[in-house]
Amino acid sequence: MEAALNPAIPHTCDVLVVGGGINGAGIARDLAGRGFKVLLVEQHDLAAHTSSSSTKLIHGGLRYLEHREFSLVRKALQEREVLLRSAPHIIKPLRFVMPHDPHMRPAWLIRLGLFLYDHLARREVLPGSRGVALRGHRLGAPLQTRFKRGFVYSDGWVDDARLVVLNAMDARERGATVLTRTRCVRATRGEQGWTVRLQREALTPQGQPGLHTVKARMLVNAAGPWAHAFLRDVASAPGGEALTRHSLRLVKGSHIVVPRLFEHEHAYIFQARDGRIIFAIPYEQKFTLIGTTDVEVPSMPDQARISDEETAYLCEQASAYFRAPVQPDMVLWSYAGVRPLLEDAHADASAVTRDYLLETCAHGAPLMTVWGGKITTYRKLAEEAATQIGQMLGDGRGAWTRQSRLPGGDLDAWIGPPLRPDRDMQAFLSRWRHKHPWLPLALAERWTKAYGARAERVLGGATTPAGLGREVAPGLYECELRYLVRHEWARSADDVLWRRSKLGLHLTPEQRLQVQAWMAAAVQGAVTAGTVGAEVVPAMAEAT
């Protein structure tokens, strides 16, 4: 099934999900796989906010052990290898180095914490923790000489925005309708269902936004940082009935990207003097990602941005561990996201629980609101949500996602039965390169890691460099842009350069503008040709 720029909006559905972040996309996918008629609406692009602004880790949350959140840690640890197997192209194992600072915690306490971390859930792929002598070791080379010993343990890395897109793709392929740039402006509850008013963004600056009414048996509020505002300002029930008893605590987490600080592929975890945890992670071959902060904000801003104080803080904390100081003028890119944490009366924002709560209300048409959560546990959250939704709708269809793979994650046709996700990806790259030896190595590696087995669809049958189309920017060809518009809801340069990929980091401002011009022409060409809602790719070829 192909995604067009403007797919038809159904008049009715079983479940309407508001919010195209990881939780909304995960719930829509799970429900669609159980056979429900699902409509997912997102006011901006998929993963445009919190879900593309994480530290990009699939992890149990080692620091949550200190807050005695053993249930949350166990649940997250159980999910690590489930997710690794479901999408080995965008999720990979990552080893972390924790330098031991005697002024922070005694070594025996760290060993105890790592023992729990290793054994709270079964591991088959990820190796366990161990001690390491840092002096004279490559892992200690970037660190200050005062760090003599440390510990190494395992977690996972994820391309967070692509994880959202793949869940939305799978939802669509299982029958869901996914609408981006579509705002829910009013949702009114009745005895038999919800009447929902949707406003679609115009495809071009000259166009007019479209208004549509949809009848839904059930409404799911997965609006993330906007969840409480949605219940307050958009959803309504007869007689002014309160739709929730809970509230959110909005905490901004910011990250910086600097030139690569070390040559190996391990990440570092540091503890700041104020007790917070800072990560330094290899990123996009040439860079190091450092984060995150925990800054409480009173309301959801239109666009979250890092402050000068946060930048200085991250540089200061990294400089306390690395030999070479990290300075604010080294920052090449930064991003910030607002995490919607369930209010739990903790004074310290970094101590607020990252667990989730599914609040249901079945007086009249049923409503579910998703509070909190973290990217690692999104699949489990979606599974629990879909089960509860089925029960509320009187249709208890079974769970299915634990053993499933996301689009591109099924490599069997290339390498046979899967063994280990990391080794499977190495084998896949080798065989894909063997089939397409004329492709530049860097391009083949990027495509296989971004698209997995669906890299073949990106290629579009091309057998020579000419078949890739024009190179719109270094390493970015027209065939890939067409694929992203057709299959992945990309509408702008930002969608392509900062969410579907991180190519924006590697391009100059002028090169980014070239991508912007191509995307604008593609969308305008589809509208002019009258192919919006049908086959858009030929029109895009003519427009460019």
PDB file of C-alpha atoms in Angstrom, residues 54-295:
ATOM      1  CA  SER A  54      15.468  11.622  23.035  1.00  0.00           C
ATOM      2  CA  THR A  55      18.974  10.470  23.958  1.00  0.00           C
ATOM      3  CA  LYS A  56      18.280   7.688  21.427  1.00  0.00           C
ATOM      4  CA  LEU A  57      18.755   4.827  23.858  1.00  0.00           C
ATOM      5  CA  ILE A  58      16.921   1.563  24.371  1.00  0.00           C
ATOM      6  CA  HIS A  59      17.809   1.045  28.005  1.00  0.00           C
ATOM      7  CA  GLY A  60      16.538  -0.172  31.315  1.00  0.00           C
ATOM      8  CA  GLY A  61      17.513   3.043  33.043  1.00  0.00           C
ATOM      9  CA  LEU A  62      20.376   2.157  35.350  1.00  0.00           C
ATOM     10  CA  ARG A  63      19.873   5.278  37.433  1.00  0.00           C
ATOM     11  CA  TYR A  64      16.237   4.374  38.153  1.00  0.00           C
ATOM     12  CA  LEU A  65      17.498   1.610  40.440  1.00  0.00           C
ATOM     13  CA  GLU A  66      18.538   4.342  42.861  1.00  0.00           C
ATOM     14  CA  HIS A  67      14.940   5.533  42.960  1.00  0.00           C
ATOM     15  CA  ARG A  68      13.816   1.932  43.639  1.00  0.00           C
ATOM     16  CA  GLU A  69      11.825   1.772  40.407  1.00  0.00           C
ATOM     17  CA  PHE A  70      12.584  -1.928  40.035  1.00  0.00           C
ATOM     18  CA  SER A  71       9.359  -2.693  38.170  1.00  0.00           C
ATOM     19  CA  LEU A  72      10.043  -0.009  35.553  1.00  0.00           C
ATOM     20  CA  VAL A  73      13.656  -1.135  35.105  1.00  0.00           C
ATOM     21  CA  ARG A  74      12.672  -4.778  34.759  1.00  0.00           C
ATOM     22  CA  LYS A  75       9.967  -3.955  32.226  1.00  0.00           C
ATOM     23  CA  ALA A  76      12.414  -1.873  30.183  1.00  0.00           C
ATOM     24  CA  LEU A  77      15.160  -4.505  30.367  1.00  0.00           C
ATOM     25  CA  GLN A  78      12.737  -7.148  29.121  1.00  0.00           C
ATOM     26  CA  GLU A  79      11.996  -4.984  26.090  1.00  0.00           C
ATOM     27  CA  ARG A  80      15.592  -4.324  24.991  1.00  0.00           C
ATOM     28  CA  GLU A  81      16.125  -7.573  23.131  1.00  0.00           C
ATOM     29  CA  VAL A  82      12.526  -7.740  21.894  1.00  0.00           C
ATOM     30  CA  LEU A  83      13.115  -4.413  20.136  1.00  0.00           C
ATOM     31  CA  LEU A  84      16.579  -5.396  18.914  1.00  0.00           C
ATOM     32  CA  ARG A  85      15.068  -8.381  17.128  1.00  0.00           C
ATOM     33  CA  SER A  86      12.153  -6.407  15.730  1.00  0.00           C
ATOM     34  CA  ALA A  87      14.266  -3.759  13.996  1.00  0.00           C
ATOM     35  CA  PRO A  88      17.977  -4.662  13.817  1.00  0.00           C
ATOM     36  CA  HIS A  89      18.540  -2.013  11.134  1.00  0.00           C
ATOM     37  CA  ILE A  90      17.637   0.939  13.391  1.00  0.00           C
ATOM     38  CA  ILE A  91      18.367  -0.571  16.829  1.00  0.00           C
ATOM     39  CA  LYS A  92      21.782  -1.900  17.790  1.00  0.00           C
ATOM     40  CA  PRO A  93      23.634  -3.047  20.918  1.00  0.00           C
ATOM     41  CA  LEU A  94      25.808  -0.413  22.554  1.00  0.00           C
ATOM     42  CA  ARG A  95      28.405  -0.825  25.285  1.00  0.00           C
ATOM     43  CA  PHE A  96      28.705   1.890  27.931  1.00  0.00           C
ATOM     44  CA  VAL A  97      31.767   2.868  29.945  1.00  0.00           C
ATOM     45  CA  MET A  98      31.204   4.191  33.456  1.00  0.00           C
ATOM     46  CA  PRO A  99      34.383   5.736  34.904  1.00  0.00           C
ATOM     47  CA  HIS A 100      34.535   5.243  38.645  1.00  0.00           C
ATOM     48  CA  ASP A 101      34.769   8.416  40.673  1.00  0.00           C
ATOM     49  CA  PRO A 102      35.484   7.420  44.312  1.00  0.00           C
ATOM     50  CA  HIS A 103      33.916  10.690  45.484  1.00  0.00           C
ATOM     51  CA  MET A 104      30.533   9.645  44.082  1.00  0.00           C
ATOM     52  CA  ARG A 105      29.799   6.024  45.026  1.00  0.00           C
ATOM     53  CA  PRO A 106      31.858   3.127  46.342  1.00  0.00           C
ATOM     54  CA  ALA A 107      32.830   0.506  43.762  1.00  0.00           C
ATOM     55  CA  TRP A 108      30.958  -2.256  45.591  1.00  0.00           C
ATOM     56  CA  LEU A 109      27.689  -0.340  45.283  1.00  0.00           C
ATOM     57  CA  ILE A 110      28.164   0.104  41.535  1.00  0.00           C
ATOM     58  CA  ARG A 111      28.959  -3.593  41.139  1.00  0.00           C
ATOM     59  CA  LEU A 112      25.777  -4.446  43.040  1.00  0.00           C
ATOM     60  CA  GLY A 113      23.708  -2.150  40.823  1.00  0.00           C
ATOM     61  CA  LEU A 114      25.204  -3.651  37.666  1.00  0.00           C
ATOM     62  CA  PHE A 115      24.593  -7.176  38.970  1.00  0.00           C
ATOM     63  CA  LEU A 116      20.909  -6.311  39.375  1.00  0.00           C
ATOM     64  CA  TYR A 117      20.895  -4.676  35.947  1.00  0.00           C
ATOM     65  CA  ASP A 118      22.336  -7.844  34.406  1.00  0.00           C
ATOM     66  CA  HIS A 119      19.882 -10.191  36.107  1.00  0.00           C
ATOM     67  CA  LEU A 120      16.530  -8.397  36.426  1.00  0.00           C
ATOM     68  CA  ALA A 121      15.639  -9.691  32.958  1.00  0.00           C
ATOM     69  CA  ARG A 122      16.865 -12.468  30.713  1.00  0.00           C
ATOM     70  CA  ARG A 123      19.632 -11.592  28.228  1.00  0.00           C
ATOM     71  CA  GLU A 124      20.461 -13.576  25.097  1.00  0.00           C
ATOM     72  CA  VAL A 125      22.132 -10.982  22.868  1.00  0.00           C
ATOM     73  CA  LEU A 126      23.602  -8.323  25.128  1.00  0.00           C
ATOM     74  CA  PRO A 127      26.756  -9.223  27.095  1.00  0.00           C
ATOM     75  CA  GLY A 128      26.888  -8.624  30.838  1.00  0.00           C
ATOM     76  CA  SER A 129      28.846  -6.017  32.761  1.00  0.00           C
ATOM     77  CA  ARG A 130      32.510  -6.181  33.730  1.00  0.00           C
ATOM     78  CA  GLY A 131      35.211  -4.084  35.330  1.00  0.00           C
ATOM     79  CA  VAL A 132      37.926  -2.382  33.278  1.00  0.00           C
ATOM     80  CA  ALA A 133      41.305  -0.848  34.129  1.00  0.00           C
ATOM     81  CA  LEU A 134      41.225   2.479  32.294  1.00  0.00           C
ATOM     82  CA  ARG A 135      44.894   3.422  32.451  1.00  0.00           C
ATOM     83  CA  GLY A 136      46.599   2.337  29.259  1.00  0.00           C
ATOM     84  CA  HIS A 137      43.288   1.123  27.807  1.00  0.00           C
ATOM     85  CA  ARG A 138      41.701   2.668  24.715  1.00  0.00           C
ATOM     86  CA  LEU A 139      38.505   3.245  26.711  1.00  0.00           C
ATOM     87  CA  GLY A 140      40.464   5.369  29.180  1.00  0.00           C
ATOM     88  CA  ALA A 141      42.471   7.327  26.603  1.00  0.00           C
ATOM     89  CA  PRO A 142      39.934  10.194  26.188  1.00  0.00           C
ATOM     90  CA  LEU A 143      39.428  10.512  29.969  1.00  0.00           C
ATOM     91  CA  GLN A 144      41.292  12.478  32.581  1.00  0.00           C
ATOM     92  CA  THR A 145      44.119  10.518  34.180  1.00  0.00           C
ATOM     93  CA  ARG A 146      42.439  10.573  37.589  1.00  0.00           C
ATOM     94  CA  PHE A 147      40.063   7.848  36.403  1.00  0.00           C
ATOM     95  CA  LYS A 148      41.915   4.601  37.023  1.00  0.00           C
ATOM     96  CA  ARG A 149      39.095   2.081  36.828  1.00  0.00           C
ATOM     97  CA  GLY A 150      35.609   1.797  35.484  1.00  0.00           C
ATOM     98  CA  PHE A 151      32.792  -0.521  34.516  1.00  0.00           C
ATOM     99  CA  VAL A 152      31.362  -1.584  31.157  1.00  0.00           C
ATOM    100  CA  TYR A 153      27.763  -2.675  30.612  1.00  0.00           C
ATOM    101  CA  SER A 154      25.266  -3.095  27.756  1.00  0.00           C
ATOM    102  CA  ASP A 155      22.184  -1.306  26.511  1.00  0.00           C
ATOM    103  CA  GLY A 156      20.941  -0.351  23.046  1.00  0.00           C
ATOM    104  CA  TRP A 157      20.893   2.592  20.626  1.00  0.00           C
ATOM    105  CA  VAL A 158      17.899   3.508  18.450  1.00  0.00           C
ATOM    106  CA  ASP A 159      17.128   5.896  15.631  1.00  0.00           C
ATOM    107  CA  ASP A 160      14.165   7.273  17.540  1.00  0.00           C
ATOM    108  CA  ALA A 161      12.373   9.186  14.770  1.00  0.00           C
ATOM    109  CA  ARG A 162      12.650   6.267  12.363  1.00  0.00           C
ATOM    110  CA  LEU A 163      11.209   3.974  15.035  1.00  0.00           C
ATOM    111  CA  VAL A 164       8.070   6.132  15.034  1.00  0.00           C
ATOM    112  CA  VAL A 165       7.857   6.168  11.235  1.00  0.00           C
ATOM    113  CA  LEU A 166       8.252   2.385  10.997  1.00  0.00           C
ATOM    114  CA  ASN A 167       5.450   1.844  13.498  1.00  0.00           C
ATOM    115  CA  ALA A 168       3.203   4.190  11.496  1.00  0.00           C
ATOM    116  CA  MET A 169       4.140   2.387   8.257  1.00  0.00           C
ATOM    117  CA  ASP A 170       3.285  -0.977   9.770  1.00  0.00           C
ATOM    118  CA  ALA A 171       0.003   0.424  11.083  1.00  0.00           C
ATOM    119  CA  ARG A 172      -0.883   1.667   7.604  1.00  0.00           C
ATOM    120  CA  GLU A 173       0.077  -1.618   5.966  1.00  0.00           C
ATOM    121  CA  ARG A 174      -2.243  -3.411   8.401  1.00  0.00           C
ATOM    122  CA  GLY A 175      -5.175  -1.190   7.448  1.00  0.00           C
ATOM    123  CA  ALA A 176      -4.870   1.975   9.544  1.00  0.00           C
ATOM    124  CA  THR A 177      -5.225   5.453   8.062  1.00  0.00           C
ATOM    125  CA  VAL A 178      -2.379   7.772   9.116  1.00  0.00           C
ATOM    126  CA  LEU A 179      -2.828  11.517   8.675  1.00  0.00           C
ATOM    127  CA  THR A 180       0.032  13.884   9.347  1.00  0.00           C
ATOM    128  CA  ARG A 181      -0.339  17.655   9.560  1.00  0.00           C
ATOM    129  CA  THR A 182      -3.907  17.139  10.693  1.00  0.00           C
ATOM    130  CA  ARG A 183      -5.121  18.816  13.871  1.00  0.00           C
ATOM    131  CA  CYS A 184      -7.939  17.568  16.041  1.00  0.00           C
ATOM    132  CA  VAL A 185      -9.803  20.798  16.789  1.00  0.00           C
ATOM    133  CA  ARG A 186     -12.841  19.384  18.590  1.00  0.00           C
ATOM    134  CA  ALA A 187     -13.829  16.012  20.031  1.00  0.00           C
ATOM    135  CA  THR A 188     -17.310  15.690  21.495  1.00  0.00           C
ATOM    136  CA  ARG A 189     -18.386  12.679  23.484  1.00  0.00           C
ATOM    137  CA  GLY A 190     -21.778  11.074  23.007  1.00  0.00           C
ATOM    138  CA  GLU A 191     -23.432   7.913  24.260  1.00  0.00           C
ATOM    139  CA  GLN A 192     -22.614   5.944  21.112  1.00  0.00           C
ATOM    140  CA  GLY A 193     -19.258   7.415  20.190  1.00  0.00           C
ATOM    141  CA  TRP A 194     -17.111  10.480  19.598  1.00  0.00           C
ATOM    142  CA  THR A 195     -17.708  13.157  16.988  1.00  0.00           C
ATOM    143  CA  VAL A 196     -14.290  14.485  16.017  1.00  0.00           C
ATOM    144  CA  ARG A 197     -13.568  17.572  13.933  1.00  0.00           C
ATOM    145  CA  LEU A 198     -10.266  17.470  12.024  1.00  0.00           C
ATOM    146  CA  GLN A 199      -8.465  20.311  10.259  1.00  0.00           C
ATOM    147  CA  ARG A 200      -5.914  19.353   7.613  1.00  0.00           C
ATOM    148  CA  GLU A 201      -3.041  21.634   6.778  1.00  0.00           C
ATOM    149  CA  ALA A 202      -3.050  22.954   3.218  1.00  0.00           C
ATOM    150  CA  LEU A 203      -0.567  21.149   0.981  1.00  0.00           C
ATOM    151  CA  THR A 204       0.783  24.411  -0.441  1.00  0.00           C
ATOM    152  CA  PRO A 205       0.845  28.022   0.801  1.00  0.00           C
ATOM    153  CA  GLN A 206      -1.877  28.843  -1.761  1.00  0.00           C
ATOM    154  CA  GLY A 207      -4.169  26.057  -0.602  1.00  0.00           C
ATOM    155  CA  GLN A 208      -6.964  26.057   1.939  1.00  0.00           C
ATOM    156  CA  PRO A 209      -7.045  23.832   5.047  1.00  0.00           C
ATOM    157  CA  GLY A 210      -9.673  21.112   4.918  1.00  0.00           C
ATOM    158  CA  LEU A 211     -12.253  20.445   7.638  1.00  0.00           C
ATOM    159  CA  HIS A 212     -13.595  16.929   8.169  1.00  0.00           C
ATOM    160  CA  THR A 213     -15.856  15.189  10.671  1.00  0.00           C
ATOM    161  CA  VAL A 214     -15.194  11.625  11.792  1.00  0.00           C
ATOM    162  CA  LYS A 215     -17.308   9.374  14.009  1.00  0.00           C
ATOM    163  CA  ALA A 216     -15.227   7.130  16.295  1.00  0.00           C
ATOM    164  CA  ARG A 217     -16.335   4.458  18.722  1.00  0.00           C
ATOM    165  CA  MET A 218     -13.364   5.285  20.974  1.00  0.00           C
ATOM    166  CA  LEU A 219     -10.819   8.070  21.364  1.00  0.00           C
ATOM    167  CA  VAL A 220      -7.191   7.627  22.451  1.00  0.00           C
ATOM    168  CA  ASN A 221      -5.343  10.705  23.684  1.00  0.00           C
ATOM    169  CA  ALA A 222      -1.652  10.048  22.995  1.00  0.00           C
ATOM    170  CA  ALA A 223      -0.761  13.698  22.576  1.00  0.00           C
ATOM    171  CA  GLY A 224       2.334  13.502  24.784  1.00  0.00           C
ATOM    172  CA  PRO A 225       3.166  16.932  26.223  1.00  0.00           C
ATOM    173  CA  TRP A 226      -0.200  18.179  24.950  1.00  0.00           C
ATOM    174  CA  ALA A 227      -2.222  15.382  26.612  1.00  0.00           C
ATOM    175  CA  HIS A 228      -3.599  17.510  29.443  1.00  0.00           C
ATOM    176  CA  ALA A 229      -4.222  20.519  27.187  1.00  0.00           C
ATOM    177  CA  PHE A 230      -6.094  18.260  24.752  1.00  0.00           C
ATOM    178  CA  LEU A 231      -8.509  17.148  27.485  1.00  0.00           C
ATOM    179  CA  ARG A 232      -8.900  20.716  28.704  1.00  0.00           C
ATOM    180  CA  ASP A 233      -9.275  22.556  25.407  1.00  0.00           C
ATOM    181  CA  VAL A 234     -10.358  20.066  22.720  1.00  0.00           C
ATOM    182  CA  ALA A 235     -12.254  17.119  24.192  1.00  0.00           C
ATOM    183  CA  SER A 236     -15.613  17.651  25.856  1.00  0.00           C
ATOM    184  CA  ALA A 237     -18.304  15.535  27.474  1.00  0.00           C
ATOM    185  CA  PRO A 238     -21.974  16.251  28.166  1.00  0.00           C
ATOM    186  CA  GLY A 239     -22.506  18.200  31.373  1.00  0.00           C
ATOM    187  CA  GLY A 240     -18.863  19.275  31.587  1.00  0.00           C
ATOM    188  CA  GLU A 241     -17.721  15.936  33.023  1.00  0.00           C
ATOM    189  CA  ALA A 242     -14.043  15.933  34.019  1.00  0.00           C
ATOM    190  CA  LEU A 243     -12.091  13.654  31.680  1.00  0.00           C
ATOM    191  CA  THR A 244      -9.058  13.088  33.924  1.00  0.00           C
ATOM    192  CA  ARG A 245      -7.838  13.090  37.501  1.00  0.00           C
ATOM    193  CA  HIS A 246      -4.177  13.387  36.570  1.00  0.00           C
ATOM    194  CA  SER A 247      -1.740  16.046  35.436  1.00  0.00           C
ATOM    195  CA  LEU A 248       1.596  16.147  33.668  1.00  0.00           C
ATOM    196  CA  ARG A 249       4.951  17.474  34.701  1.00  0.00           C
ATOM    197  CA  LEU A 250       6.759  18.884  31.679  1.00  0.00           C
ATOM    198  CA  VAL A 251      10.538  18.443  31.797  1.00  0.00           C
ATOM    199  CA  LYS A 252      12.781  19.694  29.009  1.00  0.00           C
ATOM    200  CA  GLY A 253      15.716  17.518  28.039  1.00  0.00           C
ATOM    201  CA  SER A 254      18.374  19.101  25.828  1.00  0.00           C
ATOM    202  CA  HIS A 255      21.324  17.656  23.921  1.00  0.00           C
ATOM    203  CA  ILE A 256      24.365  19.011  22.110  1.00  0.00           C
ATOM    204  CA  VAL A 257      26.371  17.552  19.230  1.00  0.00           C
ATOM    205  CA  VAL A 258      30.105  18.293  18.997  1.00  0.00           C
ATOM    206  CA  PRO A 259      32.963  16.985  16.826  1.00  0.00           C
ATOM    207  CA  ARG A 260      33.929  13.433  17.690  1.00  0.00           C
ATOM    208  CA  LEU A 261      35.676  13.253  21.081  1.00  0.00           C
ATOM    209  CA  PHE A 262      36.932   9.646  20.897  1.00  0.00           C
ATOM    210  CA  GLU A 263      37.620   7.029  18.224  1.00  0.00           C
ATOM    211  CA  HIS A 264      36.076   3.839  19.616  1.00  0.00           C
ATOM    212  CA  GLU A 265      32.395   2.845  19.408  1.00  0.00           C
ATOM    213  CA  HIS A 266      31.594   2.631  23.137  1.00  0.00           C
ATOM    214  CA  ALA A 267      29.513   5.319  24.812  1.00  0.00           C
ATOM    215  CA  TYR A 268      30.202   6.945  28.195  1.00  0.00           C
ATOM    216  CA  ILE A 269      27.915   7.491  31.156  1.00  0.00           C
ATOM    217  CA  PHE A 270      28.969  10.173  33.639  1.00  0.00           C
ATOM    218  CA  GLN A 271      27.460  11.265  36.912  1.00  0.00           C
ATOM    219  CA  ALA A 272      27.342  14.990  37.457  1.00  0.00           C
ATOM    220  CA  ARG A 273      28.020  16.501  40.870  1.00  0.00           C
ATOM    221  CA  ASP A 274      24.324  17.299  41.228  1.00  0.00           C
ATOM    222  CA  GLY A 275      23.459  13.611  40.811  1.00  0.00           C
ATOM    223  CA  ARG A 276      22.210  13.776  37.235  1.00  0.00           C
ATOM    224  CA  ILE A 277      23.406  11.367  34.564  1.00  0.00           C
ATOM    225  CA  ILE A 278      25.101  12.597  31.375  1.00  0.00           C
ATOM    226  CA  PHE A 279      25.750  10.420  28.312  1.00  0.00           C
ATOM    227  CA  ALA A 280      28.413  10.915  25.639  1.00  0.00           C
ATOM    228  CA  ILE A 281      27.560   8.759  22.629  1.00  0.00           C
ATOM    229  CA  PRO A 282      29.230   8.161  19.238  1.00  0.00           C
ATOM    230  CA  TYR A 283      26.937   9.810  16.698  1.00  0.00           C
ATOM    231  CA  GLU A 284      26.763   9.830  12.900  1.00  0.00           C
ATOM    232  CA  GLN A 285      30.391   8.714  12.481  1.00  0.00           C
ATOM    233  CA  LYS A 286      31.892  12.196  12.869  1.00  0.00           C
ATOM    234  CA  PHE A 287      30.258  13.468  16.060  1.00  0.00           C
ATOM    235  CA  THR A 288      29.590  12.936  19.763  1.00  0.00           C
ATOM    236  CA  LEU A 289      26.113  13.403  21.236  1.00  0.00           C
ATOM    237  CA  ILE A 290      26.034  14.722  24.821  1.00  0.00           C
ATOM    238  CA  GLY A 291      22.907  14.874  26.976  1.00  0.00           C
ATOM    239  CA  THR A 292      20.607  15.284  28.710  1.00  0.00           C
ATOM    240  CA  THR A 293      19.326  18.005  31.011  1.00  0.00           C
ATOM    241  CA  ASP A 294      16.217  18.004  33.219  1.00  0.00           C
ATOM    242  CA  VAL A 295      14.643  21.461  33.295  1.00  0.00           C
TER     243      VAL A 295
END
